[in-house]
Amino acid sequence: MTFATVRSVSIAAAVAMTAFSAQALTIPTNSLQADSFQVFSENALDSYAQFGIAVTPLGNATLVAGTNNSYSLPVTSISIALSGGIKIENGKATGSALEIARIDPATSVKKGLTLANFTIDFINSQVLADTTVIGSGVTQPQAPVYNFVKTQELAMKYKFPLSISLKEQLGDLRLVDVSGTVRALGLQRPLSTLALSVIPTIDFGVINIDIGVAFRSKPVSTKPYVPAL
């Protein structure tokens, strides 16, 4: 099960920097202890191994020490809708990227995708990312990567002077563009046929988000990650 926890986000010190309107409030969190974690399931790891796929963290992203399947993606901002009831719209991990790739044994050429500058869209229940097919020279901005299911409705509390507690549970991550991913990885028959039947059945694991009031010793960069083309 995927769960996201956004706890006690104090914005009193940051309110002067927020983009505020009657519609939404965007809160910068890159100075806070704000992290998301992509934790790949055993089924995802097994399928990657079967097709010779490796995951490489880039930009702000790092492999969590002591693990082989958990990647830290610092949360750089969250946006809260203020019209039609207060609710979280999205959370962003700008500057983080994951390369999903394999070396084609026939050509020794790297094939795959770079996913960068992630957004969790709570309104449409999707994870988005700037998606670049390696070697294509073309990036598709904020393409859907995963669909997810909300397993618990958002709980939100205010505390004076302007502190917000948020909690959200997400689950059942499913890859959106299976055929496009298979093409990008350069899989040929019979592997492509196998991948097209196996990948849609995979729950790709867990995304955990935890934002606290403690400050980082150094803010993380909010510069979007741009892969080498």
XYZ file of C-alpha atoms in Angstrom:
229
model
C 0.000 0.000 0.000
C 1.219 3.479 -0.843
C 0.828 6.142 1.785
C 1.688 9.820 1.841
C 1.997 11.767 5.069
C 2.409 15.515 5.103
C 2.764 16.553 8.749
C 2.633 19.891 10.548
C 3.875 22.131 7.738
C 4.669 25.531 9.273
C 4.426 28.268 6.648
C 4.640 31.291 8.926
C 8.280 31.901 7.941
C 7.667 31.182 4.270
C 4.351 32.939 3.690
C 6.036 35.995 2.137
C 7.394 33.730 -0.597
C 4.199 31.830 -1.351
C 2.218 32.268 -4.553
C -1.201 33.107 -3.159
C -4.490 33.698 -4.927
C -8.183 33.198 -4.277
C -7.791 29.806 -5.930
C -4.640 28.210 -4.491
C -1.770 28.542 -2.075
C 1.650 27.193 -3.074
C 3.979 26.504 -0.163
C 7.739 26.126 -0.766
C 9.103 23.183 1.228
C 12.649 22.858 -0.104
C 14.046 24.388 3.112
C 12.114 21.933 5.315
C 12.740 18.282 6.118
C 10.413 17.346 3.296
C 11.012 14.079 1.496
C 9.216 11.621 -0.713
C 10.382 8.054 -1.215
C 9.788 5.880 -4.257
C 9.976 2.336 -2.903
C 9.779 -0.225 -5.687
C 7.905 -3.445 -4.932
C 9.520 -6.876 -5.130
C 7.395 -7.596 -8.198
C 8.722 -4.440 -9.875
C 12.329 -5.367 -9.011
C 11.819 -8.918 -10.290
C 10.430 -7.639 -13.598
C 13.284 -5.155 -13.953
C 15.804 -7.948 -13.380
C 14.029 -10.138 -15.924
C 14.364 -7.464 -18.605
C 17.832 -6.259 -17.576
C 16.578 -2.863 -16.351
C 18.419 -0.704 -13.807
C 17.205 2.366 -11.872
C 19.652 5.265 -11.405
C 18.907 8.354 -9.246
C 19.855 11.730 -10.751
C 19.727 15.363 -9.659
C 18.316 15.738 -6.130
C 17.336 12.053 -6.002
C 19.440 9.573 -3.992
C 19.328 5.873 -3.177
C 18.342 5.422 0.468
C 21.294 3.964 2.376
C 20.979 0.265 3.144
C 18.335 -0.367 0.478
C 18.293 -1.437 -3.160
C 14.749 -0.299 -3.945
C 14.081 3.016 -2.140
C 14.872 6.400 -3.658
C 14.624 9.734 -1.853
C 13.070 12.577 -3.859
C 13.001 15.831 -1.835
C 9.634 17.610 -1.875
C 10.134 21.186 -3.075
C 6.550 22.525 -2.817
C 2.916 21.677 -2.138
C -0.185 23.439 -3.465
C -3.481 23.741 -1.596
C -6.777 24.625 -3.281
C -8.790 27.266 -1.421
C -11.971 27.283 -3.482
C -14.736 24.712 -3.202
C -13.326 23.479 0.105
C -9.704 23.396 1.212
C -7.790 20.435 -0.217
C -4.293 19.552 -1.352
C -3.888 19.779 -5.129
C -0.351 18.548 -5.673
C 3.125 18.036 -4.313
C 6.277 18.515 -6.383
C 9.773 17.042 -6.326
C 11.429 19.450 -8.742
C 15.070 18.697 -9.490
C 14.813 14.945 -8.851
C 15.040 12.306 -11.565
C 15.133 8.540 -12.020
C 16.673 6.891 -15.068
C 14.950 3.606 -15.987
C 17.221 1.951 -18.543
C 18.907 -1.163 -19.904
C 21.880 -1.860 -22.166
C 20.743 -3.462 -25.415
C 22.871 -6.645 -25.621
C 22.778 -6.604 -29.417
C 24.105 -3.054 -29.820
C 25.566 -2.132 -26.365
C 23.448 1.036 -26.572
C 21.548 2.341 -23.542
C 17.762 2.295 -23.990
C 15.129 3.644 -21.656
C 13.571 6.703 -20.026
C 14.531 9.559 -17.746
C 11.689 10.652 -15.444
C 12.279 14.064 -13.852
C 10.605 16.827 -11.837
C 7.846 14.694 -10.342
C 4.355 15.891 -9.412
C 1.794 13.983 -7.356
C -1.562 15.177 -8.685
C -4.081 14.482 -5.926
C -6.990 15.811 -7.982
C -6.561 13.349 -10.853
C -4.838 10.587 -8.827
C -1.717 10.468 -10.968
C 2.038 10.781 -10.652
C 3.471 12.973 -13.433
C 7.030 13.609 -14.618
C 8.984 15.243 -17.434
C 9.643 12.162 -19.561
C 12.581 11.816 -21.945
C 13.271 8.766 -24.096
C 17.041 8.302 -23.926
C 18.659 9.359 -27.192
C 15.496 10.969 -28.582
C 16.347 14.581 -27.755
C 12.669 15.168 -26.914
C 11.077 15.674 -23.488
C 7.350 15.338 -22.846
C 6.555 17.750 -19.991
C 4.623 16.334 -17.034
C 3.470 13.134 -18.701
C 1.408 10.700 -16.578
C 3.613 7.928 -15.151
C 1.446 6.136 -12.576
C -2.220 6.026 -11.652
C -2.969 5.591 -7.958
C -5.974 4.974 -5.743
C -6.776 7.023 -2.646
C -7.187 4.643 0.262
C -7.988 7.333 2.838
C -9.456 10.784 2.336
C -7.313 13.801 3.081
C -7.305 14.978 6.700
C -6.264 18.572 7.292
C -5.915 20.722 10.425
C -4.916 24.324 10.969
C -2.823 25.571 13.869
C -2.002 29.167 14.763
C -0.257 31.193 13.370
C -0.397 29.388 10.035
C 0.507 25.744 10.404
C -1.158 22.973 8.442
C -1.357 19.238 9.149
C -2.142 17.042 6.161
C -2.479 13.292 5.793
C -3.185 11.292 2.647
C -3.012 7.598 1.821
C -2.411 6.378 -1.736
C -2.202 2.877 -3.155
C -2.113 0.566 -6.156
C 0.474 2.315 -8.369
C -0.017 1.258 -11.990
C 2.125 2.275 -14.964
C 0.140 4.435 -17.405
C 1.977 4.086 -20.750
C 3.029 0.437 -20.855
C 3.522 0.198 -24.628
C 5.496 3.465 -24.752
C 7.760 2.232 -21.965
C 8.393 -1.063 -23.751
C 9.327 0.803 -26.950
C 11.623 3.200 -25.083
C 13.459 0.261 -23.486
C 14.079 -1.201 -26.930
C 12.598 -4.580 -26.040
C 12.191 -6.927 -28.994
C 10.161 -10.109 -29.309
C 9.773 -12.333 -27.352
C 10.696 -9.940 -24.483
C 8.378 -7.194 -25.743
C 5.422 -9.585 -25.876
C 6.227 -10.801 -22.369
C 6.601 -7.238 -21.044
C 3.268 -6.140 -22.544
C 1.535 -8.945 -20.676
C 3.459 -8.736 -17.395
C 3.860 -4.979 -16.742
C 0.117 -4.119 -16.582
C -0.248 -6.606 -13.695
C 2.479 -5.003 -11.558
C 1.829 -2.770 -8.558
C 5.031 -0.729 -8.730
C 5.310 -0.168 -5.007
C 5.090 2.695 -2.572
C 5.526 6.453 -2.579
C 5.887 7.835 0.949
C 5.854 11.596 1.523
C 6.808 13.151 4.859
C 7.065 16.912 5.364
C 8.022 18.258 8.799
C 8.616 21.627 10.430
C 12.366 21.073 10.954
C 14.649 22.969 8.599
C 17.343 21.398 6.445
C 20.929 22.444 7.053
C 20.918 23.542 3.401
C 17.831 23.994 1.163
C 17.623 21.624 -1.798
C 17.733 23.071 -5.291
C 14.454 23.923 -6.989
C 16.051 24.076 -10.439
C 14.302 21.604 -12.765
C 16.399 18.607 -13.771
C 17.195 18.562 -17.494
C 18.690 15.311 -18.858
C 21.561 15.359 -21.324
C 20.048 15.082 -24.796
